[in-house]
Amino acid sequence: MSPSNSQLPPRAKVGSKPQKKLPQKKKKKSPFKTFLKFMLIVIIVAVLAIAGYVGYLYLKADSTVLETGNNNPVAPEASAKVKPVTMLLLGTDYRPKTGTHLTDVMMIAAFNPDTKSATIVSIPRDTLIELNGYTQSKANSYYPKFLSQEKKSGLIATDEMKAMFSKYMDVPIDYATVINFQGFSDVVDALDGVDVNISMDMCYIDNADGTNINLKKGPAKLEGEDALGYVRYRKSSSGCKPRTKESDDFSRNQRQSEVLHSLIDQMQTLGGVTKIGKVLDAVADNMETDLEKDQLKNVIATYWNISKDNVKFMPVTGTWRSPYVYVDNEELSKAKQSLKNEIAGKSVESVDSSTDTTNP
């Protein structure tokens, strides 16, 4: 009988050593797959870091800036995360030494969460305001008047300012925020200064309120007090030797835009981002706002990393005829439309306006 034709391997002989398995070749790892895994880890860490940082901002805002807000609820559909908001931004000359509240800076800002963009219109401080129901006066004089009438009228000054500028700009204004000179200076210092290109020498000395502006033409990094002097400078004083050229409202508005753009640049750097806590501390004691606390959180979450390329500045100019600035009606109309376009989510280019060289 023939042996079975099985395909089984021959049995090992008793006492023989087991056969060694041939080593298997290891599969080479794909460099591309390794890179993808690395990138995935980086992205996860970045997302967690951003989420943690936004959470930190919430907590920081709760303990500082939000003390100036209110506890009114914000409806989901009114959240700044989903709805465009408009805000009147006022910078006052208030300091303990003077006690004045003239608004040297007046801006109307519109923010859109869908486009992650903003349009900011600046109004010259000496603009003649001519509106039905309001006494004709310089734009910067209304806020102190409304403040002085608060107790008698029962009307809040910032509400009065919102109503007036809503009528003047033909757009609804949701909120108002007021920051004084000290707050501006402290914010610049919190970001370790601001980079500017000074167009001319500037000198002004006023011992009464401690103002000491002494800036030289050329690129510079300014600390808080010097940055404040840079955006405020109007004319040279008798104590300056030599005297320096005067500056009009329109040039001041341009410098305000320059400084704000530079501050946004500072905030976009890693070093700037880590200083946001200091920025919130800086404005805590020098800012008033009628933003609800929850709405301020919504604004922080939506716009804390806004790019300066998505922030359009539109300074309104005009003609100086003492003691007023008579704004250019065509420019004012374009500024009004740009705010409306921002609210509607339409992209518009900022207006390049020529400035009157006559000094106020």
PDB file of C-alpha atoms in Angstrom, residues 90 101-103 106 125-149 157-158 160-161 164-165 168 324:
ATOM      1  CA  LEU A  90     -15.754 107.577  23.438  1.00  0.00           C
ATOM      2  CA  HIS A 101     -15.095 114.874  30.343  1.00  0.00           C
ATOM      3  CA  LEU A 102     -14.631 116.267  26.824  1.00  0.00           C
ATOM      4  CA  THR A 103     -14.663 113.465  24.257  1.00  0.00           C
ATOM      5  CA  MET A 106     -15.485 109.657  19.035  1.00  0.00           C
ATOM      6  CA  ARG A 125     -13.834 116.395  17.951  1.00  0.00           C
ATOM      7  CA  ASP A 126     -14.655 119.942  16.732  1.00  0.00           C
ATOM      8  CA  THR A 127     -17.350 118.807  14.287  1.00  0.00           C
ATOM      9  CA  LEU A 128     -20.369 121.121  14.250  1.00  0.00           C
ATOM     10  CA  ILE A 129     -23.410 118.983  15.073  1.00  0.00           C
ATOM     11  CA  GLU A 130     -26.636 120.307  13.560  1.00  0.00           C
ATOM     12  CA  LEU A 131     -29.584 118.075  14.482  1.00  0.00           C
ATOM     13  CA  ASN A 132     -33.235 118.746  15.198  1.00  0.00           C
ATOM     14  CA  GLY A 133     -33.814 118.625  18.941  1.00  0.00           C
ATOM     15  CA  TYR A 134     -30.188 119.430  19.828  1.00  0.00           C
ATOM     16  CA  THR A 135     -28.477 122.762  20.390  1.00  0.00           C
ATOM     17  CA  GLN A 136     -25.768 123.329  17.785  1.00  0.00           C
ATOM     18  CA  SER A 137     -22.360 122.696  19.319  1.00  0.00           C
ATOM     19  CA  LYS A 138     -19.015 120.922  18.931  1.00  0.00           C
ATOM     20  CA  ALA A 139     -19.322 117.142  18.943  1.00  0.00           C
ATOM     21  CA  ASN A 140     -16.974 116.751  21.915  1.00  0.00           C
ATOM     22  CA  SER A 141     -19.040 119.052  24.176  1.00  0.00           C
ATOM     23  CA  TYR A 142     -22.234 116.972  24.353  1.00  0.00           C
ATOM     24  CA  TYR A 143     -21.098 114.219  26.707  1.00  0.00           C
ATOM     25  CA  PRO A 144     -20.113 116.566  29.596  1.00  0.00           C
ATOM     26  CA  LYS A 145     -23.404 118.450  29.100  1.00  0.00           C
ATOM     27  CA  PHE A 146     -25.410 115.223  29.302  1.00  0.00           C
ATOM     28  CA  LEU A 147     -23.404 114.175  32.379  1.00  0.00           C
ATOM     29  CA  SER A 148     -24.200 117.450  34.155  1.00  0.00           C
ATOM     30  CA  GLN A 149     -27.914 116.998  33.394  1.00  0.00           C
ATOM     31  CA  ALA A 157     -25.438 110.439  29.456  1.00  0.00           C
ATOM     32  CA  THR A 158     -24.281 107.462  27.367  1.00  0.00           C
ATOM     33  CA  GLU A 160     -28.234 110.348  25.228  1.00  0.00           C
ATOM     34  CA  MET A 161     -25.003 110.072  23.231  1.00  0.00           C
ATOM     35  CA  MET A 164     -27.775 111.561  19.175  1.00  0.00           C
ATOM     36  CA  PHE A 165     -25.155 109.671  17.153  1.00  0.00           C
ATOM     37  CA  TYR A 168     -26.462 111.726  13.151  1.00  0.00           C
ATOM     38  CA  TYR A 324     -15.820 124.339  14.095  1.00  0.00           C
TER      39      TYR A 324
END
